[in-house]
mmCIF file of C-alpha atoms in Angstrom:
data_model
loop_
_atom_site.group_PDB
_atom_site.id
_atom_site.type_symbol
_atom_site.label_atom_id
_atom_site.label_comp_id
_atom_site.label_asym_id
_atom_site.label_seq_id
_atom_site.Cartn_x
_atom_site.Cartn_y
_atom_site.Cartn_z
ATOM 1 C CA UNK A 169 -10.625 2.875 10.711
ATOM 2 C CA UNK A 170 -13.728 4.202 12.249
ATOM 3 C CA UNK A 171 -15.561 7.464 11.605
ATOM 4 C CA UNK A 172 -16.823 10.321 13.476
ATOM 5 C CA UNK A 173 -17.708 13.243 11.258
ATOM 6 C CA UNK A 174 -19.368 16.552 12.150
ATOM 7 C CA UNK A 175 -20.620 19.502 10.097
ATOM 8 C CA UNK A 176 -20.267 22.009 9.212
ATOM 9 C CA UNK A 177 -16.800 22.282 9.811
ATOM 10 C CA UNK A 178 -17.468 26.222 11.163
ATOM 11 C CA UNK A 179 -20.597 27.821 10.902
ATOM 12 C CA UNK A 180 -21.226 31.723 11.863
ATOM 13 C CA UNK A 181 -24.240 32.910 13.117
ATOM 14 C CA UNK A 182 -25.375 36.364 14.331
ATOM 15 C CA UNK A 183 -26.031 36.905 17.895
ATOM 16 C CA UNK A 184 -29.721 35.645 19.094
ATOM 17 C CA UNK A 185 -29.934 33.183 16.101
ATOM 18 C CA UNK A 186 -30.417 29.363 17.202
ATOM 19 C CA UNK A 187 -28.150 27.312 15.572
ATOM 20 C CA UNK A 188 -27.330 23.017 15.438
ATOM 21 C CA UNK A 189 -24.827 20.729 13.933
ATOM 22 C CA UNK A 190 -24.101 16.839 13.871
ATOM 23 C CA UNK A 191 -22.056 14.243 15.086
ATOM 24 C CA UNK A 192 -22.339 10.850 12.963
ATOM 25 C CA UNK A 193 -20.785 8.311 13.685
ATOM 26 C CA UNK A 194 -21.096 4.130 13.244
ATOM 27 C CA UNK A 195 -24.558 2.895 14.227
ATOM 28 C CA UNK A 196 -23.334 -0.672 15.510
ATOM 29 C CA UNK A 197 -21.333 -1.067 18.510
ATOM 30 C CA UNK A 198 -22.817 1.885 20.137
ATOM 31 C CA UNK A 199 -21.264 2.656 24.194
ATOM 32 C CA UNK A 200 -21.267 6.104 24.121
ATOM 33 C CA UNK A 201 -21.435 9.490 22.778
ATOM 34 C CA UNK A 202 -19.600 12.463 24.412
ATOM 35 C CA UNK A 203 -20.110 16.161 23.837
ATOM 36 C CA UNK A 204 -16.922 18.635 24.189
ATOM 37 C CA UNK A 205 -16.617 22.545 24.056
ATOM 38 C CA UNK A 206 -13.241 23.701 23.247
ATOM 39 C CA UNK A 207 -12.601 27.841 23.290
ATOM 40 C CA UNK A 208 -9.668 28.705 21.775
ATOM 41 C CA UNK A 209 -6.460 28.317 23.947
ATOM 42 C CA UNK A 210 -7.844 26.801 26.652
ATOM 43 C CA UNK A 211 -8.706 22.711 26.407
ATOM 44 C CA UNK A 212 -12.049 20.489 26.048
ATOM 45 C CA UNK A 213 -14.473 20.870 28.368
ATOM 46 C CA UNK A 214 -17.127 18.183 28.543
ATOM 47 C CA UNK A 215 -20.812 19.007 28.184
ATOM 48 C CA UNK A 216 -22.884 16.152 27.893
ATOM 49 C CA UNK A 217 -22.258 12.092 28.115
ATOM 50 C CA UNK A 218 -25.238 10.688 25.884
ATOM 51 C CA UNK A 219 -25.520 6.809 26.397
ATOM 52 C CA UNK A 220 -29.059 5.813 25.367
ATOM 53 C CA UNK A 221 -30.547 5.677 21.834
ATOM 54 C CA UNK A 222 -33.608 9.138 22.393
ATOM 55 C CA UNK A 223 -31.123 10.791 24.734
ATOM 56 C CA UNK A 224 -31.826 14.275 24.862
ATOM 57 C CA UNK A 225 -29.887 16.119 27.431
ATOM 58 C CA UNK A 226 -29.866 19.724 28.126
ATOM 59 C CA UNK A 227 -27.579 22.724 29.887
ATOM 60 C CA UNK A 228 -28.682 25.914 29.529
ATOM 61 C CA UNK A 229 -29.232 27.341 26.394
ATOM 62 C CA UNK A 230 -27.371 24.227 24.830
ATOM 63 C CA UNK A 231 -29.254 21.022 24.097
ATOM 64 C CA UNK A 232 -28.377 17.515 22.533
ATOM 65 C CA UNK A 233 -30.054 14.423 20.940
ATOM 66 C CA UNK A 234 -29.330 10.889 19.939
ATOM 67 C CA UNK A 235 -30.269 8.610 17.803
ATOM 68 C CA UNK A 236 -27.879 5.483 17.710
ATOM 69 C CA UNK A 237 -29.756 2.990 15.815
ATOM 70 C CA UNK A 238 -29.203 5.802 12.612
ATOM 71 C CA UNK A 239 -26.022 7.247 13.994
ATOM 72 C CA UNK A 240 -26.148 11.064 15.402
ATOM 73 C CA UNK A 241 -26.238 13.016 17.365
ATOM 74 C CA UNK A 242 -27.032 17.002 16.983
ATOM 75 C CA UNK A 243 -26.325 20.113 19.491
ATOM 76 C CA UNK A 244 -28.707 22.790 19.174
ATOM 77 C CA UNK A 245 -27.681 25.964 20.770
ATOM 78 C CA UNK A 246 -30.520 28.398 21.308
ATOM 79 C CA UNK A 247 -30.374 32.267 21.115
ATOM 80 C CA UNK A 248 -26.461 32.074 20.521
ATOM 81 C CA UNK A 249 -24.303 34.341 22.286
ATOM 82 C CA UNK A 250 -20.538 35.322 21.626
ATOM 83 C CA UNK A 251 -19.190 33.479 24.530
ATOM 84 C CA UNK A 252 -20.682 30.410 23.127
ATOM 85 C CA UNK A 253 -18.075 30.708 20.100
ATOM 86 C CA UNK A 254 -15.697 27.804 20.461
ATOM 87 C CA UNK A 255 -15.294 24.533 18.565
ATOM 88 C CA UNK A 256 -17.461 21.906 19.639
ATOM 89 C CA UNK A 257 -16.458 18.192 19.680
ATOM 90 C CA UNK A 258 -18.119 14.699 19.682
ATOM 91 C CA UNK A 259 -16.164 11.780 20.418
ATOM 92 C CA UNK A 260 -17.653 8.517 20.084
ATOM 93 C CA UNK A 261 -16.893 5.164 22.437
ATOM 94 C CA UNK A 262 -17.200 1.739 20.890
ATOM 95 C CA UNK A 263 -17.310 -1.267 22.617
ATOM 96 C CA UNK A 264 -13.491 -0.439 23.961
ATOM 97 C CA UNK A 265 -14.157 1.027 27.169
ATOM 98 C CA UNK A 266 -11.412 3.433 26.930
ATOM 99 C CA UNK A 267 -11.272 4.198 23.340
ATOM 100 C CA UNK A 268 -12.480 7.670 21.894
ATOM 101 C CA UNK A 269 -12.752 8.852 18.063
ATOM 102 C CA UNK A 270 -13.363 12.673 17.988
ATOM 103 C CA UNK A 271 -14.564 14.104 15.597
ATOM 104 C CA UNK A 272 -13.176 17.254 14.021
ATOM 105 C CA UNK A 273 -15.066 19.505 15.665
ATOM 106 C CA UNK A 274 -17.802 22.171 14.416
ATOM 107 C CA UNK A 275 -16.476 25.547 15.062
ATOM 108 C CA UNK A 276 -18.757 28.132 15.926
ATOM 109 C CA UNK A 277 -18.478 31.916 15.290
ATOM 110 C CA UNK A 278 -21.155 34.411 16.945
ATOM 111 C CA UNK A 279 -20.868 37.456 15.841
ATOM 112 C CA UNK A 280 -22.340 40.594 18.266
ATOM 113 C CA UNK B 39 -5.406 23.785 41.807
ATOM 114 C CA UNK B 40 -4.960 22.646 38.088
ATOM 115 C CA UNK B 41 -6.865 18.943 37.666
ATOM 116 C CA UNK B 42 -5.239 18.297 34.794
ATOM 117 C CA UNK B 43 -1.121 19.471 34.368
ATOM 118 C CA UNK B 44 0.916 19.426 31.345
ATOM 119 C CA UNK B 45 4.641 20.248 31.223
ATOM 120 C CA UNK B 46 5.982 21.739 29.509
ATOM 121 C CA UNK B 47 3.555 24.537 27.845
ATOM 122 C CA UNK B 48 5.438 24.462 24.809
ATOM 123 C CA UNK B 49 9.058 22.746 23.463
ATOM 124 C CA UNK B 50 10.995 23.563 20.884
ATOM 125 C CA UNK B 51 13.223 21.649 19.850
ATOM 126 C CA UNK B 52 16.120 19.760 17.337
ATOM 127 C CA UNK B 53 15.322 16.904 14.974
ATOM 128 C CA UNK B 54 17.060 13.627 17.231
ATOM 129 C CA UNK B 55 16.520 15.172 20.223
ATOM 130 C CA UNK B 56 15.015 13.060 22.835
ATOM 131 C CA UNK B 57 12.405 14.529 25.057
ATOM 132 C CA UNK B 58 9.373 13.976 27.630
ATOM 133 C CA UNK B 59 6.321 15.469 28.480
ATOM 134 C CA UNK B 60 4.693 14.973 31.881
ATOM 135 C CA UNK B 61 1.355 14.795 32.702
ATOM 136 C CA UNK B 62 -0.283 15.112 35.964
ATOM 137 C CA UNK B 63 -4.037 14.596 37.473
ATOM 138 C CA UNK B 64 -5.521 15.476 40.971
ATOM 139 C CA UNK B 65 -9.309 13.703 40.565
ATOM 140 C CA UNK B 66 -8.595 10.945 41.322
ATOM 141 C CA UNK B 67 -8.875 9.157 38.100
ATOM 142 C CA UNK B 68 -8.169 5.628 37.423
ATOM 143 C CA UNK B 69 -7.907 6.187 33.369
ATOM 144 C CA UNK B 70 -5.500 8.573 31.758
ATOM 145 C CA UNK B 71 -4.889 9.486 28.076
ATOM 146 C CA UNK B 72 -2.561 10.889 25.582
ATOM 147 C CA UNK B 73 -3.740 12.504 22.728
ATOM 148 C CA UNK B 74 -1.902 13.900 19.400
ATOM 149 C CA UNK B 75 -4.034 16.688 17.619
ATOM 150 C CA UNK B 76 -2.948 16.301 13.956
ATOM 151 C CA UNK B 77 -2.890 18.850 11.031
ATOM 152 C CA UNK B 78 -6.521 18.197 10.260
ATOM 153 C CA UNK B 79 -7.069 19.516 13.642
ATOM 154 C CA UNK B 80 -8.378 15.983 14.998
ATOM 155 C CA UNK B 81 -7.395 14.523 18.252
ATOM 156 C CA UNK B 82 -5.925 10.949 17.890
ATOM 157 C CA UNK B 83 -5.448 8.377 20.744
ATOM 158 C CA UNK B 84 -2.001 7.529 21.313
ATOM 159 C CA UNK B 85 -2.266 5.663 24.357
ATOM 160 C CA UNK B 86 -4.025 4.932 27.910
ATOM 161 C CA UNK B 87 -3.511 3.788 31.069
ATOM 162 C CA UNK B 88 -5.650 2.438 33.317
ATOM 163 C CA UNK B 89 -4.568 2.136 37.091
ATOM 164 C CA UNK B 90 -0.853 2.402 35.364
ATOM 165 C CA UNK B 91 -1.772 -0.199 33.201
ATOM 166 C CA UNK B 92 -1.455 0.323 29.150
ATOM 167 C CA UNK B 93 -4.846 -0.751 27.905
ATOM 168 C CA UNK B 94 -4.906 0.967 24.529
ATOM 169 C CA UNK B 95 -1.556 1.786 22.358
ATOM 170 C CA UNK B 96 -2.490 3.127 19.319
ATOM 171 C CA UNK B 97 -0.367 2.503 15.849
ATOM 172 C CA UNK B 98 2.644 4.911 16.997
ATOM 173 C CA UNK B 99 6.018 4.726 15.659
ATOM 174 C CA UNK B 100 8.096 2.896 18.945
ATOM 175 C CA UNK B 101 10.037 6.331 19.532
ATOM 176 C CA UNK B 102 7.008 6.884 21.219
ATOM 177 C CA UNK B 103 6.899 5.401 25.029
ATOM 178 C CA UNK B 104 4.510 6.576 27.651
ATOM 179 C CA UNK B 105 5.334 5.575 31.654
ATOM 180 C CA UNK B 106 2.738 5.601 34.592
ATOM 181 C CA UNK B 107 4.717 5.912 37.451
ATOM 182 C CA UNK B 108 1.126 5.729 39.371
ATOM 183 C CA UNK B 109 -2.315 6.536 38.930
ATOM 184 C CA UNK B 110 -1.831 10.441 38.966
ATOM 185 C CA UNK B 111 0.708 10.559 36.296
ATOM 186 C CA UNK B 112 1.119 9.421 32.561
ATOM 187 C CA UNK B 113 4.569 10.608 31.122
ATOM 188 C CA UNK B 114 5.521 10.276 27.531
ATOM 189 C CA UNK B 115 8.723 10.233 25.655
ATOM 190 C CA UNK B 116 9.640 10.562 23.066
ATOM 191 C CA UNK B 117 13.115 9.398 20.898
ATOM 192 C CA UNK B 118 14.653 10.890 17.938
ATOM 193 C CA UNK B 119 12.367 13.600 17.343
ATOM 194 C CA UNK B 120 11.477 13.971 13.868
ATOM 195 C CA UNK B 121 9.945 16.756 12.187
ATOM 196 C CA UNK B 122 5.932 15.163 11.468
ATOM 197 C CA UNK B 123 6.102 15.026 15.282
ATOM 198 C CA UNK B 124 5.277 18.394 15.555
ATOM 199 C CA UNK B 125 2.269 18.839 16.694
ATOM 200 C CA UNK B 126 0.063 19.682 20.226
ATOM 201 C CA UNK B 127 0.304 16.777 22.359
ATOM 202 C CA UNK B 128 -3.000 16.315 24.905
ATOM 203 C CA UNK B 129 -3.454 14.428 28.409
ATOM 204 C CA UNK B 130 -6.881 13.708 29.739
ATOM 205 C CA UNK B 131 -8.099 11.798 32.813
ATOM 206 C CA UNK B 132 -11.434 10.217 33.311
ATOM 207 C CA UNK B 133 -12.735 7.900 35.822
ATOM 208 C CA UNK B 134 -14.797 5.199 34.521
ATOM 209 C CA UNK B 135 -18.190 5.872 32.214
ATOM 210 C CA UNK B 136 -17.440 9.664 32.576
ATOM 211 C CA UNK B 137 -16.302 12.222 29.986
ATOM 212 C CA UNK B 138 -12.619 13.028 29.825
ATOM 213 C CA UNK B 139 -10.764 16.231 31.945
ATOM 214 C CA UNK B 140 -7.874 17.297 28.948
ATOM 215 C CA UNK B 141 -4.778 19.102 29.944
ATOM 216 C CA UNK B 142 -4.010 22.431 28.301
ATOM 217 C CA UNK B 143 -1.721 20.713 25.854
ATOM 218 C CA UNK B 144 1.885 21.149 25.150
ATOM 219 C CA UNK B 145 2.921 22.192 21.905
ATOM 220 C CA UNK B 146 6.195 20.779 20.282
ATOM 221 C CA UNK B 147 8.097 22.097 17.575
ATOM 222 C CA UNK B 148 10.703 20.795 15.757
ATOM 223 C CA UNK B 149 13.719 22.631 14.051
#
């Protein structure tokens, strides 16, 4: 059975406060790390596809880093806004091309 | 317009029922997935195709049997429903090395 956990499992934050949260996952075998956005009743969106150990990739106010050789990956979200409340997912990909574990997802609660 | 089609929305339904869900992608994908979110809220590979080949089946009691009638579609049914299959069931597509484009999910209950 292979791991992927995040935390915290929800987090609220006023609006304008910066906020992260990790992804860890298993440190050998290392393919690929994917970033997801889920609102509520809608489905994942992706948001970043993080391959090499350093990574840091970027979109907007919403930033990522890895670091594979210890295993995770954080989001940082600067100056949160409502509309970035949603549950955010990492999903890790092993040496199975195909094969994702997601995490559980951080959910994320800005309040105006 | 949809890329990514699940049907149906919802199901509700008896315990030995049999039913399907269909699944449906317009980009052109060569990989397509079906996911079970669980309880705990995780989403758990069930299967995946690739160019209607199965390529991952994931331990899943044999009621469960997905069918790629081509690339664009990944259908899965399900035999004698029981009641821990209750749950939101998720497709996704992805072409190779890029992230995955989910469905809205179809959410089956059973009675």
């Amino acid at each position: 059975i292979l791991n992927v956990e995040q935390s915290p499992q929800s987090l609220h934050v006023q609006e304008g406060d910066s906020t992260n949260f990790t992804c860890s996952f298993p440190s050998s075998n290392f393919y690929a790390l994917h970033w997801y956005r889920w609102e509520t009743a809608k489905s994942p969106e992706a948001l970043f596809v993080m391959t090499l150990n350093g990574d840091e990739k970027k979109k907007g106010r919403i930033s990522a880093t890895l670091n594979t050789k210890e295993g995770y990956s954080y989001l940082y979200i600067k100056g949160s806004q409502p509309e970035d409340s949603a549950t955010y997912l990492c999903a890790f990909r092993g040496d199975n091309f195909n094969k994702f574990y997601f995490g559980s997802g951080t959910k994320l609660n800005v309040k105006p | 317009d949809t890329a990514v089609s699940q049907t149906p929305k919802y199901l509700v339904t008896q315990m030995g029922n049999d039913k399907s869900i269909k699944c449906e992608q317009n980009l052109g994908h060569d990989t397509m997935y079906w996911y079970k979110q669980d309880s705990k809220k995780f989403l758990k590979i069930m299967f995946s195709y690739n160019n209607k080949e199965l390529i991952i089946n994931e331990t899943v009691p044999n009621r469960f049997s997905p069918k790629s009638p081509d690339k664009a579609h990944l259908n899965l049914h399900i035999n004698s429903l029981e009641l821990g299959d209750s749950a939101v069931y998720f497709c996704a597509s992805s072409k190779a090395g890029q992230p995955q484009h989910f469905g809205d999910g179809t959410r089956l209950s059973i009675l």
